[in-house]
XYZ file of C-alpha atoms in Angstrom:
580
model
C 31.817 -15.444 -132.764
C 35.242 -16.213 -131.319
C 34.413 -14.295 -128.120
C 31.095 -16.145 -127.709
C 32.849 -19.445 -128.208
C 35.451 -18.597 -125.543
C 32.689 -17.644 -123.080
C 30.810 -20.888 -123.664
C 33.988 -22.948 -123.254
C 34.776 -21.082 -120.002
C 31.260 -21.829 -118.755
C 31.714 -25.515 -119.534
C 35.023 -25.544 -117.656
C 33.387 -23.928 -114.603
C 30.581 -26.496 -114.676
C 33.042 -29.375 -114.783
C 35.523 -27.901 -112.289
C 34.108 -29.689 -109.247
C 33.988 -33.049 -111.042
C 37.535 -32.656 -112.338
C 38.791 -31.873 -108.827
C 36.911 -34.894 -107.489
C 38.478 -37.178 -110.108
C 41.906 -35.846 -109.125
C 41.371 -37.233 -105.598
C 41.432 -40.772 -107.072
C 38.488 -42.028 -105.018
C 37.853 -44.780 -107.568
C 40.660 -46.888 -106.099
C 38.458 -47.503 -103.032
C 37.271 -51.093 -103.249
C 33.866 -50.824 -101.518
C 31.168 -48.772 -103.232
C 29.687 -47.575 -99.917
C 32.940 -45.934 -98.808
C 33.610 -44.704 -102.327
C 30.233 -42.941 -102.515
C 30.510 -41.476 -99.021
C 34.018 -40.120 -99.705
C 32.937 -38.485 -102.967
C 29.889 -36.804 -101.428
C 31.951 -35.695 -98.425
C 34.428 -34.096 -100.841
C 31.601 -32.231 -102.605
C 30.213 -31.121 -99.248
C 33.540 -29.688 -98.062
C 34.532 -28.200 -101.430
C 31.251 -26.243 -101.577
C 31.543 -25.279 -97.857
C 28.190 -26.914 -97.107
C 29.698 -28.607 -94.046
C 29.831 -25.165 -92.398
C 26.066 -24.598 -92.778
C 24.062 -26.276 -90.026
C 20.703 -27.865 -90.793
C 19.001 -25.235 -88.627
C 20.595 -22.451 -90.682
C 19.390 -24.215 -93.804
C 15.810 -24.374 -92.460
C 16.013 -20.679 -91.609
C 17.195 -19.888 -95.152
C 14.240 -21.861 -96.594
C 11.832 -19.829 -94.484
C 13.475 -16.463 -95.228
C 13.309 -17.116 -98.983
C 9.615 -18.069 -98.875
C 10.056 -21.769 -99.625
C 8.057 -22.932 -96.600
C 4.806 -21.712 -98.150
C 5.405 -23.182 -101.611
C 4.114 -26.543 -102.771
C 6.675 -29.330 -103.075
C 6.016 -29.719 -106.778
C 6.385 -25.989 -107.495
C 9.275 -25.177 -109.793
C 11.928 -22.502 -109.357
C 14.353 -21.293 -111.989
C 18.124 -21.228 -111.783
C 18.291 -17.496 -111.053
C 16.125 -17.849 -107.954
C 18.169 -20.870 -106.886
C 21.293 -18.716 -107.149
C 19.622 -16.051 -104.985
C 18.829 -18.657 -102.317
C 22.402 -19.971 -102.329
C 23.726 -16.413 -102.096
C 21.655 -15.734 -98.979
C 22.875 -19.002 -97.428
C 26.577 -18.312 -97.916
C 26.472 -14.584 -97.152
C 24.709 -15.344 -93.862
C 27.374 -17.987 -93.212
C 30.152 -15.415 -93.616
C 28.405 -13.160 -91.091
C 28.503 -15.969 -88.520
C 32.131 -16.921 -89.173
C 35.039 -15.003 -87.615
C 36.975 -12.679 -89.894
C 39.942 -15.065 -89.991
C 37.815 -17.931 -91.349
C 35.831 -16.173 -94.084
C 35.029 -18.206 -97.195
C 35.013 -17.272 -100.867
C 31.276 -16.742 -101.288
C 31.236 -16.361 -105.068
C 33.281 -19.519 -105.604
C 31.086 -21.540 -103.224
C 27.924 -20.330 -104.957
C 29.295 -21.169 -108.396
C 30.469 -24.670 -107.478
C 27.272 -25.627 -105.647
C 24.988 -24.125 -108.292
C 26.718 -26.056 -111.069
C 26.560 -29.283 -109.026
C 22.818 -28.885 -108.322
C 22.045 -28.072 -111.954
C 24.099 -31.036 -113.186
C 22.365 -33.330 -110.686
C 18.717 -32.240 -110.985
C 18.543 -30.511 -114.356
C 20.633 -32.713 -116.593
C 18.282 -32.092 -119.539
C 18.809 -28.322 -119.352
C 15.268 -27.084 -118.662
C 16.566 -24.412 -116.288
C 14.126 -25.374 -113.503
C 13.885 -27.775 -110.575
C 11.260 -28.508 -107.946
C 11.221 -27.019 -104.454
C 11.218 -30.487 -102.894
C 14.303 -31.556 -104.861
C 16.237 -28.504 -103.697
C 15.138 -28.985 -100.055
C 16.023 -32.690 -100.100
C 19.456 -32.063 -101.607
C 20.472 -29.159 -99.338
C 19.091 -30.790 -96.179
C 21.040 -33.967 -96.971
C 24.346 -32.351 -97.948
C 24.514 -29.605 -95.292
C 26.260 -29.916 -91.934
C 24.700 -30.914 -88.630
C 23.565 -34.129 -86.955
C 21.952 -36.851 -89.015
C 19.179 -37.163 -86.431
C 18.150 -33.532 -86.963
C 18.278 -33.954 -90.734
C 16.043 -37.025 -90.664
C 13.548 -35.259 -88.384
C 13.295 -32.402 -90.867
C 12.953 -34.789 -93.815
C 10.189 -36.682 -92.004
C 8.313 -33.418 -91.454
C 8.343 -32.921 -95.236
C 7.057 -36.417 -96.118
C 4.429 -36.884 -93.381
C 0.813 -35.769 -93.131
C -0.857 -33.585 -90.497
C -1.271 -36.620 -88.183
C 2.467 -37.361 -88.125
C 2.213 -40.458 -90.360
C 4.638 -40.971 -93.222
C 3.125 -40.793 -96.708
C 4.654 -43.541 -98.849
C 4.278 -41.531 -102.047
C 6.237 -38.625 -100.544
C 8.924 -40.951 -99.213
C 9.201 -42.463 -102.684
C 9.624 -38.933 -104.065
C 12.325 -38.262 -101.477
C 14.212 -41.399 -102.519
C 13.999 -40.359 -106.170
C 15.593 -37.012 -105.382
C 18.192 -38.055 -102.815
C 19.434 -41.045 -104.827
C 20.359 -38.649 -107.642
C 23.324 -37.617 -105.478
C 25.192 -40.962 -105.805
C 24.339 -40.959 -109.505
C 25.866 -37.481 -109.864
C 29.188 -38.765 -108.494
C 29.109 -41.766 -110.880
C 27.857 -44.325 -108.351
C 24.421 -44.861 -109.897
C 24.840 -48.606 -110.554
C 25.294 -49.223 -106.821
C 22.776 -46.771 -105.364
C 20.449 -45.782 -108.177
C 16.682 -45.515 -107.696
C 14.446 -48.486 -108.487
C 10.735 -49.109 -108.088
C 11.391 -51.451 -105.167
C 13.422 -48.947 -103.151
C 10.552 -48.009 -100.810
C 9.652 -51.615 -100.046
C 13.313 -52.350 -99.395
C 13.415 -49.656 -96.710
C 9.999 -50.534 -95.224
C 9.194 -54.111 -96.212
C 5.923 -54.253 -94.253
C 3.241 -51.799 -95.254
C 2.112 -50.250 -92.007
C 1.737 -46.896 -90.341
C 5.189 -45.328 -90.070
C 5.621 -42.702 -87.334
C 8.650 -40.583 -86.518
C 10.333 -42.992 -84.106
C 9.895 -45.933 -86.485
C 11.284 -43.844 -89.337
C 14.362 -42.919 -87.283
C 14.891 -46.489 -86.075
C 14.883 -47.834 -89.630
C 17.142 -45.201 -91.210
C 19.607 -45.129 -88.291
C 19.745 -48.905 -87.785
C 22.965 -50.876 -88.075
C 23.027 -51.628 -90.924
C 20.699 -49.012 -92.455
C 18.655 -49.654 -95.633
C 20.849 -50.666 -98.545
C 19.932 -47.695 -100.737
C 20.825 -45.164 -98.001
C 23.789 -46.933 -96.391
C 26.112 -44.156 -97.622
C 24.248 -41.424 -95.716
C 25.207 -42.349 -92.106
C 28.693 -43.315 -93.324
C 29.197 -39.803 -94.705
C 28.442 -38.394 -91.232
C 30.794 -40.888 -89.576
C 33.522 -39.824 -91.977
C 33.056 -36.227 -90.874
C 33.320 -37.230 -87.209
C 36.560 -39.236 -87.514
C 38.585 -37.044 -89.863
C 40.751 -35.800 -86.969
C 40.678 -38.931 -84.772
C 44.163 -40.250 -83.941
C 44.968 -43.920 -83.250
C 48.440 -44.634 -81.769
C 48.569 -48.052 -83.462
C 50.799 -49.396 -86.219
C 49.149 -50.505 -89.453
C 49.888 -54.167 -90.134
C 50.267 -53.584 -93.900
C 51.844 -50.165 -94.557
C 53.623 -50.121 -91.163
C 52.533 -46.575 -90.481
C 53.071 -45.882 -86.784
C 49.820 -43.962 -86.380
C 46.396 -43.844 -87.999
C 43.978 -41.008 -88.731
C 40.297 -41.597 -89.344
C 38.888 -45.112 -89.134
C 40.743 -48.125 -87.737
C 39.878 -51.703 -88.750
C 40.663 -54.740 -86.610
C 40.454 -58.286 -87.908
C 38.154 -60.618 -85.967
C 40.178 -63.725 -86.893
C 43.835 -62.626 -86.999
C 45.019 -61.657 -83.544
C 46.451 -58.126 -83.369
C 45.996 -57.486 -87.092
C 44.838 -53.897 -87.699
C 44.625 -51.784 -90.844
C 44.365 -48.055 -91.438
C 41.449 -46.819 -93.486
C 43.562 -46.271 -96.611
C 44.813 -49.866 -96.669
C 41.415 -51.348 -95.813
C 39.577 -49.306 -98.429
C 42.036 -50.439 -101.099
C 41.824 -54.104 -100.109
C 45.422 -54.530 -98.972
C 46.304 -57.626 -96.958
C 49.474 -59.323 -95.778
C 50.489 -62.555 -94.084
C 47.715 -64.948 -93.119
C 45.108 -62.174 -93.272
C 42.590 -62.225 -96.128
C 40.073 -59.721 -97.421
C 37.386 -62.298 -96.718
C 37.957 -62.018 -92.971
C 35.459 -60.055 -90.936
C 36.750 -56.622 -89.904
C 35.462 -54.400 -87.116
C 35.431 -50.652 -87.657
C 36.658 -48.394 -84.837
C 36.105 -44.650 -84.769
C 38.017 -43.946 -81.537
C 40.966 -45.222 -79.524
C 40.758 -46.665 -76.019
C 43.821 -47.590 -74.027
C 44.006 -51.134 -72.529
C 43.492 -49.695 -69.035
C 40.344 -47.897 -70.148
C 39.049 -51.063 -71.820
C 39.646 -53.031 -68.618
C 37.815 -50.472 -66.471
C 34.962 -50.420 -68.978
C 34.664 -54.217 -68.884
C 34.736 -54.267 -65.062
C 32.076 -51.537 -64.830
C 29.912 -53.400 -67.309
C 30.269 -56.708 -65.469
C 29.471 -55.123 -62.105
C 26.357 -53.468 -63.471
C 27.686 -49.920 -63.026
C 26.758 -48.995 -66.587
C 23.217 -48.637 -67.931
C 22.226 -51.410 -70.287
C 19.888 -51.377 -73.221
C 19.777 -47.609 -73.800
C 18.023 -46.533 -77.016
C 20.383 -45.424 -79.819
C 18.520 -42.123 -80.172
C 15.940 -40.220 -78.083
C 12.289 -41.146 -78.344
C 10.083 -38.363 -79.681
C 6.330 -37.931 -79.111
C 4.199 -39.720 -81.655
C 1.911 -36.738 -82.237
C 2.742 -34.538 -85.167
C 4.889 -31.579 -84.232
C 3.391 -28.192 -84.930
C 5.441 -25.854 -87.104
C 7.169 -23.233 -85.004
C 7.625 -19.620 -86.011
C 11.153 -18.578 -85.125
C 10.914 -15.102 -86.620
C 10.993 -13.339 -83.239
C 14.131 -15.208 -82.166
C 16.129 -14.785 -85.377
C 15.355 -11.325 -86.760
C 15.247 -8.069 -84.841
C 15.103 -5.621 -87.709
C 11.782 -3.855 -86.992
C 10.776 -2.488 -83.553
C 7.119 -2.919 -84.519
C 7.586 -6.688 -84.405
C 8.725 -6.467 -80.799
C 5.802 -4.216 -79.914
C 3.412 -6.679 -81.528
C 4.828 -9.505 -79.421
C 4.389 -7.453 -76.240
C 0.809 -6.624 -77.227
C 0.051 -10.311 -77.722
C 1.408 -11.136 -74.276
C -0.586 -8.291 -72.718
C -3.725 -9.441 -74.532
C -3.270 -12.964 -73.222
C -2.795 -11.679 -69.680
C -5.949 -9.572 -69.985
C -7.903 -12.578 -71.212
C -6.748 -14.603 -68.221
C -7.839 -11.813 -65.919
C -11.240 -11.622 -67.633
C -11.744 -15.367 -67.279
C -10.929 -15.126 -63.593
C -13.430 -12.311 -63.053
C -16.197 -14.069 -65.023
C -15.973 -17.361 -63.139
C -18.847 -16.501 -60.713
C -20.353 -19.996 -60.648
C -17.513 -21.486 -58.645
C -17.659 -21.794 -54.833
C -15.825 -19.136 -52.779
C -12.926 -21.472 -52.135
C -12.603 -22.198 -55.847
C -12.825 -18.494 -56.603
C -9.987 -17.685 -54.249
C -7.958 -20.561 -55.651
C -8.571 -19.455 -59.243
C -7.758 -15.881 -58.307
C -4.467 -16.899 -56.749
C -3.640 -19.144 -59.700
C -4.470 -16.379 -62.190
C -2.419 -13.920 -60.165
C 0.543 -16.262 -60.245
C 0.071 -16.744 -63.969
C -0.011 -12.991 -64.543
C 3.134 -12.560 -62.476
C 4.835 -15.347 -64.380
C 3.765 -13.833 -67.695
C 5.043 -10.427 -66.603
C 8.380 -11.925 -65.592
C 8.655 -13.806 -68.852
C 7.762 -10.677 -70.776
C 10.472 -8.667 -69.007
C 12.970 -11.440 -69.524
C 12.068 -11.683 -73.189
C 12.447 -7.921 -73.588
C 15.868 -8.000 -71.924
C 17.037 -10.871 -74.113
C 15.876 -9.145 -77.290
C 17.547 -5.895 -76.275
C 20.772 -7.709 -75.497
C 20.703 -9.486 -78.873
C 20.035 -6.178 -80.601
C 22.929 -4.557 -78.732
C 25.305 -7.365 -79.641
C 24.252 -7.152 -83.282
C 24.857 -3.388 -83.357
C 28.261 -3.816 -81.735
C 29.155 -6.482 -84.263
C 28.091 -4.240 -87.158
C 30.095 -1.341 -85.729
C 33.138 -3.546 -85.296
C 32.885 -4.777 -88.891
C 32.637 -1.237 -90.328
C 35.682 0.198 -92.150
C 38.234 2.301 -90.278
C 37.076 5.808 -91.426
C 33.554 5.218 -90.112
C 34.933 3.963 -86.797
C 37.067 7.060 -86.535
C 34.058 9.298 -87.188
C 32.213 7.581 -84.359
C 35.169 8.244 -81.978
C 36.770 11.612 -82.845
C 38.679 11.768 -79.538
C 40.537 8.575 -80.338
C 41.279 9.835 -83.864
C 42.689 13.113 -82.517
C 44.909 11.295 -80.022
C 46.242 8.966 -82.688
C 46.924 11.893 -85.049
C 48.729 13.815 -82.281
C 50.872 10.792 -81.405
C 51.823 10.250 -85.032
C 52.689 13.954 -85.451
C 54.816 13.876 -82.297
C 56.567 10.756 -83.542
C 57.368 12.417 -86.895
C 58.788 15.473 -85.106
C 61.003 13.351 -82.908
C 62.240 11.385 -85.888
C 63.160 14.575 -87.742
C 64.878 15.988 -84.658
C 66.828 12.808 -84.115
C 67.926 12.810 -87.769
C 69.209 16.392 -87.395
C 71.090 15.502 -84.217
C 72.611 12.461 -85.872
C 73.873 14.649 -88.712
C 75.309 17.182 -86.215
C 77.003 14.408 -84.286
C 78.554 13.011 -87.449
C 79.900 16.418 -88.393
C 81.237 16.938 -84.866
C 83.081 13.636 -85.000
C 84.688 14.639 -88.303
C 85.582 18.002 -86.777
C 87.086 16.331 -83.738
C 89.211 14.084 -85.925
C 90.568 17.066 -87.854
C 91.351 18.966 -84.667
C 93.233 16.013 -83.247
C 95.360 15.862 -86.363
C 95.923 19.630 -86.167
C 97.008 19.446 -82.498
C 99.475 16.679 -83.309
C 100.954 18.692 -86.176
C 101.250 21.859 -84.027
C 102.933 19.929 -81.201
C 105.435 18.305 -83.524
C 106.414 21.576 -85.303
C 109.047 24.060 -84.016
C 108.037 27.281 -82.229
C 109.580 29.316 -85.116
C 107.572 27.655 -87.807
C 106.361 30.050 -90.394
C 102.709 30.974 -90.846
C 102.856 29.468 -94.285
C 103.471 26.058 -92.722
C 100.453 26.480 -90.479
C 98.372 27.558 -93.382
C 99.215 24.364 -95.234
C 97.108 22.319 -92.765
C 93.944 21.020 -94.339
C 90.947 19.247 -92.885
C 90.185 15.734 -94.159
C 86.854 16.887 -95.569
C 84.839 20.133 -95.726
C 83.079 20.753 -92.421
C 79.848 22.679 -92.068
C 79.934 24.478 -88.745
C 76.995 24.580 -86.376
C 78.267 27.830 -84.793
C 77.247 31.242 -86.035
C 80.631 32.918 -85.405
C 82.826 31.088 -87.909
C 83.839 33.490 -90.729
C 86.758 33.039 -93.186
C 89.911 35.266 -92.805
C 93.413 35.464 -94.298
C 95.152 34.363 -91.078
C 97.133 31.186 -90.520
C 93.973 29.769 -89.038
C 92.437 29.348 -92.512
C 92.731 25.574 -91.964
C 90.165 25.910 -89.101
C 87.466 27.499 -91.230
C 84.089 26.098 -90.341
C 84.846 25.243 -86.694
C 83.598 26.926 -83.475
C 84.715 30.254 -81.912
C 86.491 28.481 -79.045
C 88.822 26.750 -81.429
C 89.537 29.994 -83.337
C 90.308 31.835 -80.099
C 92.609 29.083 -78.933
C 94.758 29.110 -82.061
C 94.707 32.886 -82.484
C 96.736 33.214 -79.266
C 99.560 31.231 -80.775
C 99.547 28.565 -78.084
C 97.003 25.729 -78.683
C 94.722 24.995 -75.796
C 93.744 21.544 -74.742
C 90.337 21.389 -76.459
C 90.128 17.620 -76.432
C 88.178 17.402 -73.187
C 85.822 20.205 -74.225
C 85.034 18.515 -77.503
C 84.514 15.152 -75.827
C 82.114 16.758 -73.327
C 80.190 18.303 -76.211
C 80.021 14.939 -77.975
C 78.781 13.257 -74.784
C 76.121 15.954 -74.385
C 74.852 15.313 -77.892
C 74.887 11.560 -77.246
C 72.793 11.989 -74.078
C 70.356 14.206 -75.952
C 69.967 11.572 -78.643
C 69.416 8.859 -76.021
C 66.614 10.871 -74.417
C 65.077 11.410 -77.853
C 65.252 7.696 -78.589
C 63.531 6.905 -75.284
C 60.808 9.443 -76.016
C 60.371 8.031 -79.510
C 60.043 4.532 -78.051
C 57.434 5.782 -75.577
C 55.430 7.207 -78.477
C 55.710 3.876 -80.308
C 54.511 2.071 -77.177
C 51.573 4.452 -76.944
C 50.638 3.736 -80.536
C 50.947 -0.017 -79.938
C 48.780 0.271 -76.789
C 46.095 2.126 -78.738
C 46.168 -0.498 -81.501
C 46.067 -3.296 -78.898
C 43.003 -1.678 -77.274
C 41.281 -1.556 -80.667
C 42.053 -5.232 -81.285
C 40.824 -6.203 -77.810
C 37.599 -4.293 -78.436
C 37.007 -6.119 -81.694
C 37.751 -9.493 -80.056
C 35.390 -8.659 -77.199
C 32.590 -7.791 -79.621
C 33.225 -11.016 -81.535
C 33.153 -13.107 -78.334
C 29.976 -11.379 -77.164
C 28.370 -12.048 -80.506
C 29.272 -15.758 -80.372
C 28.191 -16.118 -76.745
C 24.871 -14.435 -77.550
C 24.134 -16.899 -80.299
C 21.111 -18.932 -79.300
C 20.432 -22.558 -80.017
C 16.873 -22.798 -81.332
C 14.531 -25.714 -82.070
C 13.832 -26.827 -85.668
C 11.095 -25.324 -87.799
C 9.518 -28.133 -89.672
């Protein structure tokens, strides 16, 4: 019982995590409800990583999960919703570079809990397909124009005319978002919401729908939607202007300029909180700026406008055809998993070319001139179709190649090594050679250290022999001791009972020199030997550095290959049209 209670409390904490983080941002100090709602929803969008998913990727995810064929009122359970969110975020991680990967499990958990809290507050464990589409299409990234075009395709009939009942259903679902972030009193759904957006009951087509929802100002119930997109566009905009209240020397985001007080400007933080100073009042009209223009640029803009060098009266958005757009199947441009799909596309093109040829051969009722004209036209069409078919085949092959290269680059290191055994053998040989050189250098360093100790002892011995009398007894010579035991590197050093017992462990040359009774000058010989060992060590160090450089070059080549595959993958990404 205790374990079950701990699990349930952990689940409750996970469900409330996003809302607790949002409350910690202290958005409630913002004075205007429109900015407050837009900031809260923007926080949810970024915290769940929805701002990284474009509206076209969202449409593709709907189609891949079979939602395009389901009725809007069909219900899906929470487990299927989690599967859909998993496919969305895992596909997102495939598109992102390796240095910008997201935590997929955390994003799925946060977004799933937010959707359930927003659209299944009573705990039925189900929500409609239309509610999920409306929420994800509204909260994902991308341009607002593309989002509204997709939403219109979901609420219009086959003739391209908006259905008021479907638009009312859309408002019901989308206005649950402000309610979920505790802004329901300002932007909650009412029965008069539709008439507020479209006061005159008439036939609403796509262009009219876009003009109304993207007007300035937009409908009161949806005024937070375009503001949320403007917030995303100005997050990194810099204004080199001092705020008249907080005296900050620069502004980020929006900039607000008073229309009555000359030179009075506020940053977005001060304006949102209602701060004012001097003769300025919150009742004054403020103009919102989302960019900065220098005085010289403003002057040139005004001169160009006065001289008629700038186009006047351009529409705020492009005008689309009034006819209903036919749904487009983007399967052949997004998935290349089965070769049979490519063959089917080629067969369709060949069948169409054959039908054109048959129509040209059957047109016997036309005059000879018309026949020759039709034949030439059909021939040109066949050539064009053949060229397009070849081009399409090349593009599909190139996309397939880039996808394979990307998959190979993202495979773990052992699999890459199996695919390139030559490179693996070279790397192993270089590492083995490096280990050998390191061991050899360590041995030479030890020999050099011992030789230095030996040289120091010999110098002391020479000084003692020079300072002693020529009649010194052998016992005095035998009393000489080395500063520390020395391990000789020569094979001819054996202990005896001569006065040279103090030289045990040194080379044969030293023993021969002192056995004659007159010490030779071995200082130069020993220094030459030390210099020889030093030169040998220097050559070993250079060779070791060359091996290190070889290893670094091989690793740099591998990194360049991965970066090249990544750049090819991004450059091969194709911008496609929406599937409504």
